[in-house]
Amino acid sequence: FQVRVVLKYRHCDGNLCIKVTDDVACLLYRTDQAQDVKKIEKFHSQLMRLMVAKESRSSTMETD
Amino acid sequence: FLTELTRLFQKCRTSGSVFITLKKYDGRTKPVPRKGHAESFEPADNKCLLRATDGKKKISTVVSSKEVNKFQMAYSNLLRANMDGLKKKDKKSKNKKSKATQ
């Protein structure tokens, strides 16, 4: 039906998990590294921008 | 919303998770009727729904393309400031693979 992004942060366990699914495919990324926080945060922002953009296509895809 | 989110992160520092969900939002406020009679409004395309919860308390907000710039600056800072409990990499292992991850 739709794409959704879920971000899960556990301070006590010290890890961060991001999931993107369109109900057909599901991508999951888990990390415990501080250097990934910045990447995940940037990625999350990109996804947010894609969602509010009116154009149906966007070329700002990250291949990380 | 941002203040509440900050508080949510701070509350969970000693236990539990923070879940954040991001979904594209089309402005629908009523559930889709079962026997289709056509929806009587225009779905809007340029908004997204952002939710946060600690498993007990839930907060949410709608972000539109006009607000996204301002919201993102504050929101990114918030994420980075609060997600600081992760392991830091050693200096030694950084040199070999640093190019590949960029």
Short mmCIF file of C-alpha atoms in Angstrom, two decimals:
data_model
loop_
_atom_site.label_atom_id
_atom_site.label_comp_id
_atom_site.label_asym_id
_atom_site.label_seq_id
_atom_site.Cartn_x
_atom_site.Cartn_y
_atom_site.Cartn_z
CA PHE A 1 0.00 0.00 0.00
CA GLN A 2 2.69 2.50 0.97
CA VAL A 3 6.30 2.94 1.89
CA ARG A 4 7.16 3.43 5.52
CA VAL A 5 10.37 3.97 7.39
CA VAL A 6 10.88 2.88 10.97
CA LEU A 7 13.79 4.00 13.11
CA LYS A 8 14.46 2.25 16.40
CA TYR A 9 16.96 3.47 18.93
CA ARG A 10 17.92 1.67 22.13
CA HIS A 11 20.19 3.68 24.34
CA CYS A 12 20.56 0.94 26.96
CA ASP A 13 21.67 -1.60 24.36
CA GLY A 14 23.61 0.96 22.40
CA ASN A 15 22.23 0.28 18.95
CA LEU A 16 20.19 1.78 16.17
CA CYS A 17 18.04 0.07 13.62
CA ILE A 18 16.39 1.45 10.50
CA LYS A 19 13.81 -0.37 8.42
CA VAL A 20 12.26 0.58 5.10
CA THR A 21 9.38 -1.41 3.69
CA ASP A 22 6.79 -1.06 0.95
CA ASP A 23 4.95 -4.15 2.05
CA VAL A 24 6.62 -6.07 -0.75
CA ALA A 25 10.27 -5.78 0.16
CA CYS A 26 11.79 -5.01 3.53
CA LEU A 27 15.21 -3.56 4.12
CA LEU A 28 16.71 -3.59 7.56
CA TYR A 29 19.93 -2.06 8.83
CA ARG A 30 21.21 -2.41 12.34
CA THR A 31 24.29 -0.80 13.82
CA ASP A 32 26.01 -0.13 17.09
CA GLN A 33 28.56 2.28 15.68
CA ALA A 34 28.52 5.97 16.46
CA GLN A 35 29.71 6.86 12.98
CA ASP A 36 26.56 5.36 11.47
CA VAL A 37 24.26 7.69 13.35
CA LYS A 38 25.13 10.56 11.05
CA LYS A 39 24.55 8.44 7.95
CA ILE A 40 21.26 7.11 9.20
CA GLU A 41 20.13 10.55 10.17
CA LYS A 42 20.99 11.90 6.72
CA PHE A 43 19.27 8.98 5.07
CA HIS A 44 16.19 9.53 7.18
CA SER A 45 16.13 13.17 6.17
CA GLN A 46 16.39 12.23 2.51
CA LEU A 47 13.45 9.90 2.88
CA MET A 48 11.46 12.63 4.54
CA ARG A 49 12.25 14.99 1.68
CA LEU A 50 11.22 12.41 -0.88
CA MET A 51 7.91 12.00 0.83
CA VAL A 52 7.06 15.68 0.84
CA ALA A 53 8.27 16.23 -2.69
CA LYS A 54 5.56 16.61 -5.27
CA GLU A 55 7.53 15.15 -8.13
CA SER A 56 7.19 11.42 -8.39
CA ARG A 57 10.83 10.85 -9.18
CA SER A 58 13.89 11.98 -7.38
CA SER A 59 17.52 11.61 -8.30
CA THR A 60 18.93 12.05 -4.83
CA MET A 61 19.27 8.35 -4.15
CA GLU A 62 22.05 7.23 -1.92
CA THR A 63 23.63 3.91 -2.71
CA ASP A 64 25.10 3.28 0.73
CA PHE B 1 6.36 17.95 18.59
CA LEU B 2 10.11 18.47 18.71
CA THR B 3 10.06 19.29 22.40
CA GLU B 4 8.07 16.20 23.14
CA LEU B 5 10.46 14.13 21.07
CA THR B 6 13.42 15.46 23.00
CA ARG B 7 11.71 14.58 26.21
CA LEU B 8 10.94 11.12 24.88
CA PHE B 9 14.58 10.45 24.09
CA GLN B 10 15.68 11.72 27.46
CA LYS B 11 13.19 9.56 29.26
CA CYS B 12 14.38 6.43 27.52
CA ARG B 13 18.05 6.85 28.21
CA THR B 14 18.17 4.29 30.92
CA SER B 15 15.83 1.70 29.52
CA GLY B 16 13.76 0.76 26.51
CA SER B 17 13.61 1.90 22.92
CA VAL B 18 12.51 4.88 20.94
CA PHE B 19 10.57 4.04 17.79
CA ILE B 20 10.23 6.59 15.04
CA THR B 21 8.07 6.05 11.99
CA LEU B 22 7.93 8.05 8.81
CA LYS B 23 5.13 7.63 6.29
CA LYS B 24 3.86 9.50 3.29
CA TYR B 25 0.64 11.23 4.14
CA ASP B 26 -2.14 12.17 1.79
CA GLY B 27 -4.33 14.18 4.09
CA ARG B 28 -6.99 11.62 4.67
CA THR B 29 -8.76 12.00 7.97
CA LYS B 30 -11.54 9.47 7.55
CA PRO B 31 -11.11 5.77 6.90
CA VAL B 32 -11.78 4.60 3.36
CA PRO B 33 -15.40 3.47 3.07
CA ARG B 34 -15.95 -0.20 2.33
CA LYS B 35 -18.56 0.02 -0.37
CA GLY B 36 -16.77 2.54 -2.47
CA HIS B 37 -18.53 5.72 -2.92
CA ALA B 38 -15.89 8.04 -4.27
CA GLU B 39 -13.85 10.00 -1.83
CA SER B 40 -15.05 13.54 -1.69
CA PHE B 41 -11.73 15.29 -1.26
CA GLU B 42 -8.41 15.78 -2.99
CA PRO B 43 -5.55 13.72 -1.61
CA ALA B 44 -2.60 15.98 -0.99
CA ASP B 45 0.72 14.69 -2.07
CA ASN B 46 3.28 16.76 -0.32
CA LYS B 47 3.02 15.79 3.31
CA CYS B 48 4.43 13.12 5.53
CA LEU B 49 3.50 11.75 8.90
CA LEU B 50 6.11 11.39 11.58
CA ARG B 51 5.43 9.35 14.70
CA ALA B 52 7.47 8.65 17.80
CA THR B 53 6.85 6.39 20.75
CA ASP B 54 8.62 4.86 23.67
CA GLY B 55 6.24 1.95 23.76
CA LYS B 56 3.88 3.71 26.10
CA LYS B 57 3.46 7.29 25.05
CA LYS B 58 2.83 8.21 21.45
CA ILE B 59 3.35 11.50 19.68
CA SER B 60 2.96 12.43 16.06
CA THR B 61 3.07 15.32 13.64
CA VAL B 62 2.46 16.06 9.98
CA VAL B 63 5.24 17.71 8.02
CA SER B 64 4.53 19.48 4.75
CA SER B 65 6.96 20.59 2.09
CA LYS B 66 6.87 24.13 3.40
CA GLU B 67 7.94 23.13 6.87
CA VAL B 68 10.31 20.36 5.94
CA ASN B 69 13.41 22.55 5.73
CA LYS B 70 13.01 24.15 9.10
CA PHE B 71 11.80 20.98 10.71
CA GLN B 72 14.65 18.90 9.35
CA MET B 73 17.36 21.11 10.72
CA ALA B 74 16.00 20.87 14.21
CA TYR B 75 15.07 17.23 13.81
CA SER B 76 18.49 16.15 12.52
CA ASN B 77 20.21 17.88 15.38
CA LEU B 78 17.85 16.21 17.76
CA LEU B 79 18.51 12.74 16.36
CA ARG B 80 22.23 13.18 16.41
CA ALA B 81 22.35 14.68 19.86
CA ASN B 82 20.30 11.90 21.35
CA MET B 83 21.66 8.87 19.57
CA ASP B 84 25.02 9.15 21.15
CA GLY B 85 25.19 5.92 23.09
CA LEU B 86 26.70 3.93 20.27
CA LYS B 87 30.20 2.52 20.12
CA LYS B 88 32.92 4.61 18.68
CA LYS B 89 35.35 3.06 16.23
CA ASP B 90 39.03 2.59 17.11
CA LYS B 91 41.59 4.65 15.29
CA LYS B 92 43.40 1.56 14.08
CA SER B 93 40.68 -0.08 12.06
CA LYS B 94 39.57 3.17 10.47
CA ASN B 95 42.36 3.53 7.93
CA LYS B 96 41.86 0.48 5.80
CA LYS B 97 38.18 0.71 5.01
CA SER B 98 37.41 4.39 5.34
CA LYS B 99 37.14 5.02 1.60
CA ALA B 100 34.74 2.21 0.95
CA THR B 101 32.10 3.46 3.32
CA GLN B 102 31.93 6.85 1.68
#
